[in-house]
XYZ file of C-alpha atoms in Angstrom:
763
model
C -123.136 -75.054 49.153
C -121.746 -71.637 49.861
C -122.676 -68.902 47.381
C -120.094 -67.964 44.754
C -117.797 -65.015 45.429
C -115.108 -63.053 43.606
C -111.667 -61.744 44.590
C -111.845 -58.454 46.403
C -115.197 -59.231 48.027
C -114.143 -61.915 50.486
C -116.108 -61.814 53.685
C -116.119 -64.010 56.726
C -119.202 -66.168 56.374
C -121.430 -68.136 58.738
C -119.276 -71.234 59.053
C -115.839 -69.729 59.254
C -116.421 -66.147 60.381
C -113.423 -65.846 62.689
C -114.160 -65.059 66.301
C -111.215 -64.846 68.738
C -111.531 -67.516 71.403
C -109.414 -69.043 74.097
C -107.504 -72.233 73.423
C -109.690 -75.315 73.790
C -107.671 -78.464 73.951
C -110.205 -81.212 73.173
C -109.185 -84.642 74.396
C -110.892 -88.004 74.191
C -113.419 -88.483 76.982
C -111.920 -91.743 78.156
C -111.970 -95.267 76.845
C -115.763 -95.255 76.514
C -115.721 -92.517 73.905
C -112.886 -94.186 72.030
C -114.925 -97.366 71.860
C -118.035 -95.503 70.723
C -116.133 -93.660 68.016
C -114.671 -96.890 66.720
C -118.076 -98.541 66.601
C -119.657 -95.550 64.892
C -116.987 -95.491 62.220
C -117.565 -99.168 61.412
C -120.270 -98.217 58.924
C -122.317 -100.724 57.006
C -121.579 -101.365 53.340
C -124.317 -99.802 51.226
C -125.705 -100.778 47.821
C -123.075 -100.848 45.116
C -120.398 -101.836 47.640
C -120.187 -98.255 48.961
C -118.126 -98.059 52.147
C -118.904 -94.718 53.873
C -115.554 -94.918 55.705
C -113.623 -95.444 52.445
C -115.126 -93.199 49.759
C -111.990 -91.856 48.077
C -112.090 -88.767 45.856
C -115.312 -87.070 44.746
C -116.491 -83.985 42.858
C -119.533 -81.693 43.158
C -121.466 -80.506 40.094
C -123.616 -77.384 40.429
C -124.540 -76.537 36.815
C -124.189 -79.512 34.462
C -124.140 -77.198 31.447
C -121.042 -75.325 32.624
C -119.425 -78.586 33.706
C -119.793 -80.210 30.280
C -118.565 -76.998 28.654
C -114.904 -78.014 28.948
C -115.192 -77.953 32.756
C -115.597 -74.210 32.789
C -113.130 -73.839 29.927
C -110.249 -75.552 31.733
C -110.365 -79.057 30.191
C -110.763 -79.062 26.406
C -111.573 -82.781 26.153
C -114.818 -82.472 28.158
C -117.702 -81.602 25.836
C -120.561 -83.795 27.067
C -121.589 -86.119 29.876
C -119.682 -89.110 28.501
C -116.365 -87.272 28.116
C -116.943 -85.705 31.557
C -117.225 -89.078 33.265
C -114.239 -90.402 31.333
C -112.205 -87.425 32.537
C -113.334 -87.923 36.133
C -112.246 -91.542 35.914
C -108.834 -90.542 34.541
C -108.333 -88.217 37.541
C -109.093 -90.975 40.042
C -112.534 -89.593 40.898
C -114.672 -92.394 42.320
C -117.960 -90.551 42.819
C -119.706 -87.411 41.618
C -122.327 -85.377 43.517
C -124.815 -83.606 41.231
C -127.328 -80.942 42.250
C -130.815 -82.394 41.856
C -133.039 -79.968 43.746
C -133.492 -76.959 45.988
C -135.986 -77.640 48.732
C -139.027 -79.292 47.147
C -138.208 -78.200 43.573
C -136.182 -80.163 41.052
C -133.186 -78.216 39.758
C -133.028 -77.591 36.008
C -129.806 -75.608 35.966
C -129.763 -73.966 32.557
C -131.845 -76.728 30.954
C -135.596 -76.893 30.347
C -135.717 -80.197 32.240
C -134.256 -81.534 35.518
C -130.500 -81.917 35.161
C -130.389 -85.099 37.291
C -131.578 -87.835 34.925
C -131.465 -91.587 34.418
C -129.327 -90.952 31.361
C -126.721 -89.180 33.487
C -126.699 -92.048 35.994
C -126.315 -94.613 33.224
C -123.408 -92.696 31.689
C -121.637 -92.440 35.062
C -122.111 -96.146 35.714
C -120.880 -97.061 32.232
C -117.589 -95.346 33.088
C -117.378 -96.892 36.562
C -118.234 -93.692 38.477
C -120.674 -93.637 41.410
C -123.263 -90.862 41.233
C -125.061 -89.139 44.123
C -127.780 -86.511 43.914
C -127.871 -83.582 46.338
C -130.598 -81.242 47.513
C -130.057 -77.762 48.966
C -132.418 -78.639 51.796
C -134.444 -75.996 53.656
C -136.938 -78.078 55.693
C -139.968 -76.002 54.634
C -141.758 -78.852 52.823
C -140.578 -82.150 54.278
C -142.917 -84.384 52.199
C -141.746 -82.533 49.103
C -138.109 -83.121 49.997
C -138.807 -86.805 50.623
C -140.272 -86.964 47.117
C -137.056 -85.388 45.802
C -134.954 -88.185 47.280
C -137.350 -90.759 45.791
C -136.964 -89.098 42.396
C -133.177 -89.221 42.630
C -133.003 -92.883 43.617
C -135.570 -93.898 40.996
C -133.290 -92.379 38.368
C -130.567 -94.848 39.352
C -128.530 -92.809 41.859
C -126.119 -94.612 44.169
C -126.638 -92.155 47.016
C -128.294 -88.953 48.225
C -126.851 -85.984 50.138
C -128.590 -83.235 52.083
C -126.746 -79.952 51.544
C -128.174 -78.611 54.790
C -126.919 -75.243 56.019
C -128.251 -72.056 57.625
C -131.811 -72.700 56.413
C -132.132 -75.332 59.159
C -131.194 -73.058 62.066
C -133.666 -71.680 64.590
C -133.143 -68.114 63.361
C -135.130 -68.983 60.256
C -138.851 -68.296 60.891
C -139.910 -71.355 58.880
C -137.863 -73.579 61.203
C -137.849 -71.972 64.634
C -137.567 -74.637 67.309
C -138.861 -77.382 65.004
C -135.536 -78.119 63.300
C -134.741 -81.380 65.141
C -138.259 -82.801 64.664
C -138.369 -81.842 60.988
C -134.889 -83.260 60.356
C -135.878 -86.507 62.084
C -139.051 -86.754 59.974
C -137.155 -86.076 56.748
C -134.150 -88.319 57.304
C -135.932 -91.237 58.974
C -138.490 -91.427 56.158
C -135.861 -91.379 53.422
C -133.921 -94.092 55.256
C -137.113 -96.137 55.608
C -137.840 -95.761 51.886
C -134.261 -96.591 50.878
C -132.813 -98.742 53.693
C -129.705 -99.904 51.814
C -128.744 -96.728 49.963
C -125.904 -94.370 50.858
C -127.032 -91.184 52.647
C -124.930 -88.245 53.834
C -125.331 -84.649 54.915
C -123.082 -81.662 54.230
C -123.296 -79.152 57.120
C -121.117 -76.350 58.447
C -117.853 -77.584 60.018
C -117.730 -75.230 63.004
C -120.478 -76.673 65.174
C -119.931 -74.156 67.976
C -121.150 -71.376 65.656
C -124.338 -73.268 64.743
C -125.715 -74.733 67.962
C -129.329 -74.788 66.732
C -128.573 -76.863 63.639
C -129.898 -80.461 63.997
C -126.522 -82.178 63.690
C -127.689 -85.134 65.776
C -130.800 -85.886 63.730
C -129.072 -85.645 60.344
C -126.086 -87.608 61.626
C -128.166 -90.404 63.123
C -129.712 -91.381 59.783
C -126.751 -90.578 57.545
C -123.845 -92.863 56.679
C -121.268 -90.067 56.445
C -120.854 -86.367 57.229
C -119.338 -83.986 54.675
C -118.425 -80.747 56.484
C -117.711 -77.815 54.172
C -114.153 -76.888 55.163
C -113.899 -73.758 53.026
C -110.608 -72.073 53.792
C -111.129 -69.092 51.465
C -113.724 -67.757 53.881
C -111.409 -67.855 56.902
C -109.433 -64.648 56.892
C -108.767 -65.181 60.585
C -106.950 -68.422 59.821
C -104.533 -66.739 57.392
C -105.571 -69.055 54.550
C -103.968 -72.087 56.225
C -105.464 -75.334 54.928
C -104.140 -77.379 57.838
C -105.568 -74.856 60.303
C -109.088 -75.050 58.902
C -109.035 -78.853 59.033
C -107.758 -78.727 62.618
C -110.480 -76.261 63.630
C -113.053 -78.706 62.253
C -111.385 -81.592 64.117
C -111.636 -79.775 67.435
C -115.263 -78.786 66.889
C -116.318 -82.309 66.042
C -114.313 -83.771 68.927
C -115.955 -81.382 71.374
C -119.363 -82.267 69.934
C -118.626 -85.993 70.122
C -117.797 -85.554 73.801
C -121.302 -84.180 74.427
C -122.899 -87.285 72.885
C -121.466 -89.689 75.457
C -124.333 -90.924 77.691
C -126.715 -88.685 75.727
C -130.067 -90.171 74.696
C -133.637 -89.165 73.921
C -137.055 -90.775 73.709
C -138.299 -90.301 70.127
C -141.729 -91.725 69.241
C -141.454 -94.151 72.135
C -138.000 -95.372 71.129
C -134.815 -94.730 73.108
C -132.272 -93.068 70.783
C -128.605 -93.094 71.790
C -126.951 -90.122 70.164
C -123.500 -91.648 69.901
C -125.047 -93.338 66.835
C -124.957 -89.901 65.188
C -121.152 -90.156 65.031
C -120.292 -91.069 61.437
C -117.200 -91.083 59.186
C -116.205 -87.597 58.100
C -115.558 -86.869 54.434
C -114.275 -83.264 54.226
C -115.236 -80.893 51.396
C -112.823 -78.213 50.168
C -113.449 -75.181 47.982
C -111.283 -75.509 44.860
C -111.665 -72.418 42.717
C -109.208 -71.871 39.888
C -108.793 -68.775 37.735
C -110.384 -66.261 38.034
C -111.091 -67.157 41.639
C -107.766 -68.353 43.038
C -106.027 -64.999 43.430
C -105.563 -65.178 47.203
C -105.123 -68.949 47.263
C -102.206 -70.969 45.846
C -103.269 -73.831 43.587
C -101.277 -76.227 45.737
C -103.757 -75.735 48.601
C -105.775 -78.630 47.209
C -102.652 -80.782 47.556
C -102.119 -79.761 51.185
C -105.803 -80.411 51.875
C -105.642 -83.987 50.611
C -102.256 -84.716 52.148
C -103.191 -83.381 55.569
C -106.414 -85.406 55.511
C -104.127 -88.449 55.205
C -101.640 -87.371 57.875
C -103.945 -85.519 60.298
C -103.001 -86.710 63.823
C -106.184 -85.155 65.238
C -108.631 -86.816 62.805
C -111.820 -87.688 64.668
C -112.698 -90.506 62.273
C -110.848 -93.618 63.501
C -108.233 -94.596 60.942
C -108.155 -91.083 59.500
C -110.063 -89.478 56.657
C -110.370 -91.857 53.697
C -112.679 -89.704 51.632
C -112.559 -86.123 50.333
C -114.470 -84.112 47.742
C -114.327 -80.728 46.078
C -116.772 -77.931 45.235
C -117.107 -77.133 42.405
C -115.539 -79.035 39.533
C -116.183 -76.500 36.751
C -114.131 -73.909 38.659
C -110.992 -76.011 39.121
C -107.914 -74.697 37.344
C -105.646 -76.997 35.345
C -102.975 -76.968 38.060
C -105.587 -77.873 40.671
C -106.785 -80.790 38.529
C -103.202 -82.000 38.351
C -102.887 -81.969 42.142
C -106.222 -83.780 42.513
C -105.077 -86.493 40.115
C -101.730 -87.028 41.842
C -103.086 -87.137 45.398
C -104.698 -90.228 46.878
C -107.563 -90.879 49.272
C -108.994 -94.138 50.568
C -107.749 -97.692 50.108
C -108.544 -99.375 46.784
C -107.099 -102.296 44.810
C -104.550 -101.407 42.152
C -103.716 -97.986 43.645
C -100.509 -97.288 45.541
C -101.358 -94.578 48.060
C -99.136 -91.667 48.922
C -97.606 -92.086 52.391
C -97.874 -88.790 54.293
C -96.531 -88.333 57.826
C -96.674 -85.337 60.136
C -93.816 -84.747 62.575
C -95.795 -86.255 65.446
C -95.453 -89.640 63.663
C -91.656 -89.456 63.937
C -89.511 -90.745 66.821
C -87.003 -88.422 68.503
C -83.571 -89.832 69.334
C -81.435 -87.669 71.604
C -80.713 -83.973 71.574
C -82.811 -80.979 72.434
C -85.471 -81.203 69.757
C -88.237 -78.772 70.704
C -91.850 -78.760 69.516
C -93.260 -75.428 68.346
C -97.035 -75.183 68.143
C -98.173 -72.765 65.425
C -101.967 -73.014 65.659
C -104.727 -74.972 67.323
C -108.511 -74.518 67.300
C -108.413 -71.285 65.271
C -105.743 -69.708 67.449
C -102.277 -68.934 66.038
C -99.106 -68.793 68.134
C -96.305 -66.627 66.861
C -96.298 -64.543 63.706
C -93.874 -66.162 61.281
C -94.374 -69.913 61.174
C -97.884 -69.815 59.693
C -97.246 -72.252 56.846
C -96.536 -75.407 58.804
C -97.871 -78.777 57.734
C -100.221 -79.411 60.621
C -100.332 -77.725 63.999
C -96.639 -77.762 64.933
C -93.064 -78.623 63.943
C -89.833 -79.753 65.624
C -86.552 -77.853 65.603
C -83.059 -78.001 67.090
C -79.705 -76.217 67.042
C -76.503 -77.549 65.507
C -74.980 -80.790 66.783
C -72.623 -83.466 65.510
C -75.281 -85.529 63.741
C -75.876 -88.056 66.517
C -79.234 -86.573 67.444
C -82.022 -87.147 64.955
C -85.720 -87.491 64.283
C -86.735 -90.658 62.427
C -89.713 -91.241 60.156
C -90.471 -94.932 59.633
C -93.077 -95.291 56.879
C -95.120 -98.457 56.611
C -94.664 -99.345 52.942
C -97.500 -101.524 51.673
C -96.295 -101.894 48.087
C -92.590 -102.346 47.368
C -91.064 -100.145 44.682
C -89.481 -96.791 43.894
C -90.745 -93.762 45.815
C -90.151 -90.027 45.439
C -89.493 -88.552 48.899
C -90.506 -84.990 49.809
C -89.947 -82.872 52.928
C -92.002 -79.900 54.198
C -90.627 -77.138 56.390
C -92.212 -73.859 57.555
C -90.715 -70.409 57.215
C -88.120 -69.562 59.870
C -85.767 -66.594 59.970
C -82.882 -68.781 61.232
C -83.382 -71.838 59.037
C -80.334 -73.848 57.983
C -79.419 -74.082 54.311
C -78.103 -77.651 54.665
C -80.263 -79.906 56.847
C -79.152 -83.576 56.539
C -81.839 -86.117 55.563
C -80.392 -89.617 55.847
C -82.480 -91.978 53.704
C -82.087 -95.662 54.527
C -83.613 -97.459 51.565
C -83.557 -100.935 50.013
C -79.896 -101.655 49.362
C -78.187 -98.625 50.823
C -78.185 -95.259 52.541
C -77.926 -91.726 51.143
C -77.726 -88.274 52.718
C -79.531 -85.383 51.043
C -79.100 -81.847 52.387
C -82.272 -79.721 52.299
C -82.059 -75.941 52.041
C -84.719 -74.810 54.517
C -84.059 -71.127 53.855
C -86.172 -71.372 50.683
C -89.427 -72.983 49.467
C -91.175 -73.019 52.824
C -94.760 -74.187 53.146
C -94.587 -76.698 50.303
C -93.234 -80.124 49.385
C -89.581 -80.265 48.346
C -88.198 -83.297 46.499
C -85.267 -85.096 48.152
C -84.903 -87.848 45.562
C -86.135 -91.246 44.385
C -85.347 -94.392 46.376
C -86.431 -98.019 46.447
C -88.226 -99.483 49.461
C -89.297 -103.012 50.285
C -92.673 -103.654 51.838
C -92.820 -103.152 55.594
C -90.996 -100.846 57.994
C -87.327 -101.687 57.407
C -86.649 -98.390 55.608
C -86.587 -95.003 57.307
C -85.712 -91.323 56.897
C -83.704 -89.504 59.554
C -83.298 -85.755 59.988
C -80.113 -85.041 61.962
C -78.616 -82.052 63.773
C -75.381 -82.331 61.799
C -75.781 -79.124 59.767
C -72.878 -76.628 59.451
C -74.270 -73.240 60.632
C -73.704 -72.580 64.341
C -76.503 -69.995 64.650
C -79.158 -71.749 62.567
C -81.782 -74.400 63.240
C -82.945 -77.560 61.520
C -86.700 -78.144 61.290
C -88.758 -81.324 60.995
C -92.335 -81.000 59.795
C -93.987 -83.168 57.132
C -92.681 -86.088 55.036
C -94.281 -87.668 51.971
C -93.532 -90.729 49.827
C -95.109 -90.926 46.357
C -94.939 -94.142 44.342
C -92.826 -93.734 41.209
C -93.488 -97.188 39.788
C -97.260 -96.938 39.501
C -99.857 -99.479 40.537
C -98.529 -102.858 41.518
C -101.471 -104.496 39.747
C -102.649 -102.659 36.600
C -106.383 -102.419 35.960
C -108.271 -105.305 34.425
C -109.534 -105.201 30.851
C -113.236 -104.538 30.293
C -115.736 -104.231 27.439
C -113.474 -105.346 24.594
C -115.192 -104.999 21.196
C -114.292 -105.584 17.527
C -115.408 -103.481 14.571
C -114.634 -102.827 10.908
C -113.231 -106.266 10.205
C -111.807 -106.341 6.668
C -109.645 -108.816 4.761
C -106.469 -107.302 6.293
C -107.418 -105.189 9.345
C -109.629 -104.855 12.411
C -110.345 -102.206 15.071
C -110.013 -103.396 18.695
C -111.619 -101.192 21.381
C -112.042 -101.345 25.177
C -113.172 -99.105 28.067
C -110.329 -99.487 30.577
C -107.555 -96.878 30.888
C -104.302 -98.770 30.350
C -100.766 -98.013 31.572
C -98.366 -96.665 28.944
C -96.441 -99.939 28.626
C -99.498 -102.038 27.765
C -99.324 -104.530 24.907
C -101.682 -106.115 22.383
C -100.693 -109.641 21.358
C -102.230 -111.207 18.238
C -101.686 -114.022 15.790
C -103.248 -117.094 14.163
C -102.867 -119.104 17.376
C -102.693 -118.565 21.121
C -98.915 -118.290 20.762
C -99.634 -114.692 19.647
C -96.951 -114.235 16.978
C -97.157 -110.426 16.966
C -97.168 -107.756 19.687
C -97.978 -104.066 19.545
C -97.110 -101.364 22.103
C -98.277 -97.810 21.559
C -98.913 -94.799 23.796
C -102.362 -94.443 22.198
C -103.429 -97.589 24.042
C -103.600 -95.556 27.261
C -106.203 -92.903 26.482
C -107.431 -93.792 23.001
C -109.124 -96.991 24.150
C -108.722 -98.512 20.662
C -106.135 -99.614 18.136
C -106.241 -100.772 14.515
C -104.438 -104.018 13.682
C -103.244 -103.997 10.086
C -101.294 -106.269 7.753
C -103.484 -109.289 8.496
C -104.029 -112.226 6.126
C -107.410 -112.743 4.391
C -109.763 -115.481 5.554
C -107.641 -116.173 8.645
C -108.811 -117.028 12.152
C -106.935 -114.714 14.567
C -106.513 -114.690 18.346
C -105.683 -111.574 20.358
C -105.384 -110.442 23.975
C -104.481 -107.263 25.884
C -101.785 -107.108 28.535
C -102.147 -104.096 30.848
C -98.539 -103.537 31.894
C -97.019 -100.910 34.149
C -93.295 -100.313 34.556
C -93.291 -103.099 37.131
C -93.256 -106.708 35.932
C -96.741 -107.342 37.329
C -99.365 -107.451 34.575
C -103.089 -107.969 34.090
C -103.963 -110.122 31.075
C -107.321 -110.187 29.326
C -109.087 -113.312 28.184
C -108.477 -114.597 24.650
C -110.552 -112.991 21.887
C -110.773 -114.054 18.261
C -112.088 -113.055 14.850
C -111.895 -114.113 11.181
C -110.789 -111.742 8.437
C -112.828 -111.380 5.239
C -112.041 -112.891 1.805
C -109.293 -111.255 -0.304
C -110.097 -107.674 -1.255
C -113.444 -107.632 0.535
C -114.348 -104.776 2.875
C -117.437 -104.413 5.084
C -120.411 -102.796 3.419
C -123.382 -101.303 5.212
C -127.072 -101.193 4.404
C -129.017 -98.527 6.312
C -132.790 -98.409 6.591
C -134.162 -95.072 7.843
C -137.551 -94.892 9.519
C -138.990 -93.203 6.415
C -138.374 -96.476 4.529
C -139.716 -98.739 7.274
C -143.169 -100.323 7.315
C -145.332 -98.721 10.005
C -147.915 -100.793 11.865
C -150.234 -98.830 14.151
C -150.065 -95.121 14.896
C -146.614 -93.661 15.565
C -145.767 -90.000 16.129
C -143.134 -88.299 13.986
C -140.498 -86.083 15.591
C -137.963 -83.643 14.146
C -136.814 -81.684 17.205
C -133.819 -83.783 18.265
C -130.631 -82.402 16.731
C -128.884 -85.786 16.848
C -131.506 -87.695 14.839
C -130.551 -89.823 11.834
C -131.964 -88.272 8.678
C -134.845 -85.835 8.580
C -137.028 -87.274 11.337
C -137.758 -90.164 13.694
C -140.799 -92.013 15.075
C -141.795 -92.507 18.702
C -144.494 -94.235 20.738
C -145.569 -94.521 24.365
C -145.954 -97.797 26.249
C -148.080 -100.394 24.477
C -148.561 -104.127 24.107
C -146.258 -104.718 21.151
C -148.925 -104.581 18.459
C -147.566 -101.293 17.187
C -144.196 -101.531 15.494
C -141.906 -100.333 12.716
C -140.360 -102.985 10.490
C -136.962 -102.226 8.953
C -136.417 -104.612 6.007
C -133.046 -104.279 4.266
C -132.355 -105.379 0.717
C -129.081 -107.230 1.213
C -126.871 -107.835 -1.801
C -125.152 -110.850 -0.298
C -125.649 -113.559 2.280
C -123.381 -113.462 5.291
C -122.785 -112.443 8.869
C -123.947 -108.898 9.694
C -123.521 -106.644 12.689
C -126.874 -104.997 13.413
C -126.945 -101.462 14.875
C -129.733 -99.129 15.996
C -129.765 -95.292 16.125
C -131.961 -93.211 18.441
C -131.909 -89.515 19.374
C -131.024 -88.735 22.991
C -133.524 -87.424 25.533
C -134.543 -87.688 29.196
C -137.873 -89.458 28.512
C -136.507 -92.510 26.681
C -137.221 -96.109 27.620
C -134.563 -98.212 29.255
C -135.569 -101.265 27.201
C -136.719 -100.643 23.629
C -137.702 -104.044 22.095
C -135.828 -104.738 18.835
C -137.009 -108.030 17.317
C -134.273 -109.254 14.960
C -135.550 -111.783 12.422
C -132.450 -113.363 10.861
C -131.674 -116.506 8.852
C -132.751 -119.402 11.034
C -134.314 -117.627 13.990
C -135.506 -114.543 15.846
C -134.169 -112.694 18.893
C -135.464 -109.716 20.882
C -132.886 -107.213 22.153
C -133.956 -104.590 24.733
C -131.910 -101.421 24.030
C -131.463 -98.787 26.736
C -132.345 -95.576 24.888
C -131.561 -93.409 27.926
C -127.901 -93.622 26.957
C -125.723 -93.454 23.832
C -128.108 -91.322 21.793
C -127.035 -89.882 18.453
C -124.765 -92.783 17.482
C -124.818 -96.326 16.136
C -125.277 -98.887 18.929
C -124.405 -102.526 18.266
C -127.161 -105.033 19.093
C -125.359 -108.195 17.997
C -124.086 -110.287 15.101
C -126.545 -112.313 13.014
C -126.618 -114.231 9.754
C -128.848 -113.003 6.931
C -129.683 -114.355 3.500
C -129.437 -112.105 0.468
C -132.605 -110.214 -0.359
C -135.379 -108.948 1.909
C -136.213 -111.986 4.045
C -134.639 -110.607 7.224
C -135.785 -107.567 9.180
C -135.772 -105.729 12.512
C -139.005 -104.725 14.226
C -139.101 -101.997 16.911
C -142.228 -102.427 19.041
C -144.055 -100.376 21.661
C -143.869 -103.120 24.338
C -141.656 -101.067 26.640
C -141.638 -101.756 30.415
C -141.595 -98.187 31.732
C -144.867 -96.246 31.715
C -144.470 -92.558 30.961
C -141.417 -93.101 28.757
C -141.088 -93.305 24.960
C -139.561 -95.767 22.511
C -137.630 -94.243 19.597
C -137.562 -95.759 16.083
C -135.053 -93.896 13.922
C -132.696 -96.049 11.837
C -131.184 -99.546 11.607
C -127.823 -100.467 10.038
C -126.730 -103.883 8.750
C -122.921 -104.111 8.443
C -121.509 -107.065 6.523
C -118.534 -108.492 8.449
C -117.998 -112.101 7.353
C -119.058 -114.749 4.825
C -121.903 -117.024 5.897
C -121.237 -120.071 7.986
C -121.825 -123.393 6.227
C -124.478 -125.352 8.101
C -125.879 -128.873 7.651
C -123.492 -129.784 4.836
C -124.240 -133.189 3.306
C -123.130 -135.133 0.201
C -124.784 -137.819 -1.951
C -122.194 -139.731 -4.000
C -122.840 -141.404 -7.391
C -120.618 -143.440 -9.747
C -118.903 -140.391 -11.257
C -120.583 -137.455 -9.499
C -121.789 -136.148 -6.128
C -124.517 -133.835 -4.888
C -123.453 -131.497 -2.029
C -126.116 -129.583 -0.095
C -126.141 -127.025 2.727
C -128.597 -124.688 4.424
C -126.595 -121.462 4.260
C -126.588 -118.898 1.471
C -122.947 -118.431 0.433
C -121.671 -115.172 -0.992
C -121.721 -114.900 -4.807
C -117.903 -115.075 -4.879
C -117.814 -118.339 -2.913
C -116.082 -121.403 -4.356
C -116.523 -125.159 -4.009
C -113.155 -126.878 -3.911
C -112.701 -130.628 -4.322
C -109.968 -133.142 -5.131
C -108.301 -136.374 -4.076
C -106.535 -134.747 -1.077
């Protein structure tokens, strides 16, 4: 990635150093090129269901330590990796790109260990976020860089990205003329090692400035290209987001043209270079305070919206993926824009509909098209804040001449409609927008003398699915010497997702005689509901705003010793809902609350030789034990002294660390059996982790053994503490009765609680 810079020291850099050039109007090189582009964009689906042509929104992480520190101080809720991934998910981020190395060296950031770890991958996956590692590649040690990619994938990464920049150009002595051969060696080997994984490269966007960079070789083996469209470095483009994207479009189109009929013989194999054409996923620089002085926060909004509307996009179907460098520098306003913009096509998300003026039809009149920029060249001096490369305008008429936008609405519902106009000295203050919506028509007059270069709200209207609705801009404005302009139009769903998200990872805890805590991992819409009751008729319902972000709720006022059902209905403002499966639980006897018995490692029986550690700050108690891979003959046995028989939730505690096993064997010896649970100690360190619910007799008969029979050599198993939480009376099993003349003997195999009763009678 580009080096960091500060206001007042902006300089034109390698990729976007502005050089005046003549207008180059790049057109498609015939039907053959169109066909080749279409085929190239039809990328394969990679592991994890990753579609390179439909990536959605992503974020880059440079230093993990500054990212988890409240995202550079801008997001108070982010304090660790878990809260970071939860926040990404809440912003609609689908993937995160984390720095793993520079050249052949793993990147520690500000840690004493590599910042790209299995633990980080597991945390991202637990929150439903894809994670890619990236290397600032220099090509000096190709085998070393291949080993870096192996390291990243072995940690559980979903993809790998080469951040390949000026280091790969011929001007670098270590590269010289060997760049293409070295890039081929590097990329082909990584693809051979990981044939089904997602690969991408992030080069400079202005190919004409970097002719010696091996674009073809990186592109051939990659699934996507992520050009670094950094508008803050383009003083010559007057900070126009649309202009920088267009300049990239033209460069890639011109380069694509050169690939037609281009081929080479590499290692005896004929390589056709049109296979180096891949979906483009643009990167934008998003720097908040203190770095956004010359750049309005809304630039990130224009970037995402123009990627949707771009009529010159060289990826067939447009750009359905974007990402931002770097996340710890985003300001709060920029985060808001990122959350509210859309990219890609995914279930349960209603995309913004963004149209440039070239997508509108002109009906009558003398509507003229004014080009404002193209391929880094600006035309005129005032209209520099257009949405895209041009706009339409006309003088006053009687309203019979108009320009019509006809959006293709996929999801019916209410939409907020916005218009964009550039600055013009003769703009009308009352341009008629006639909105033909579901059930009627309304005219809204837009004042184009103010608020140029941004989205301006026209109002909220309902649209059915399809193309029956439209928005017309007419020439029926009142000022004889003014003009009406038509530039961009945007529709933003006001009713939310048509299908709310499904419910996942529902858990129960702290069951008492009159309450229970219900928790889940899915973010729910604000109108979501919890239904509960003694039957599947669900007598009671609860709606609370805390259901959205809190991911848990406490149900109170329950009856003792009662079997309850509950479910969660994820409900948006639309009538369409997503309903969870039925869950159930039984409350405890009257007045009884859960009680816990904790056995620390200092009170466990040690078999074999275990090391004692004290360094982890999140340990339970004064210390913990650990062991390397063994056969299972070495173990710690945690034997509780339980005051009552019953059903217990069993939890383990381990301190976090990057060298933990992914499957620590916990042998749970309970009443009537034994079960081994493999706990992933790479995640969820420093907290109680539920292993399951088991029945134990009173006393010391039951226990949990943590053994050294871990599957991953070089890792460690932690033995810190075990908790037994009483949650329910014992189940009665194998009940039998032997009747006599005036008495009966009743037997069972379960140990009831001391407060249990035997009830009998004639009915």
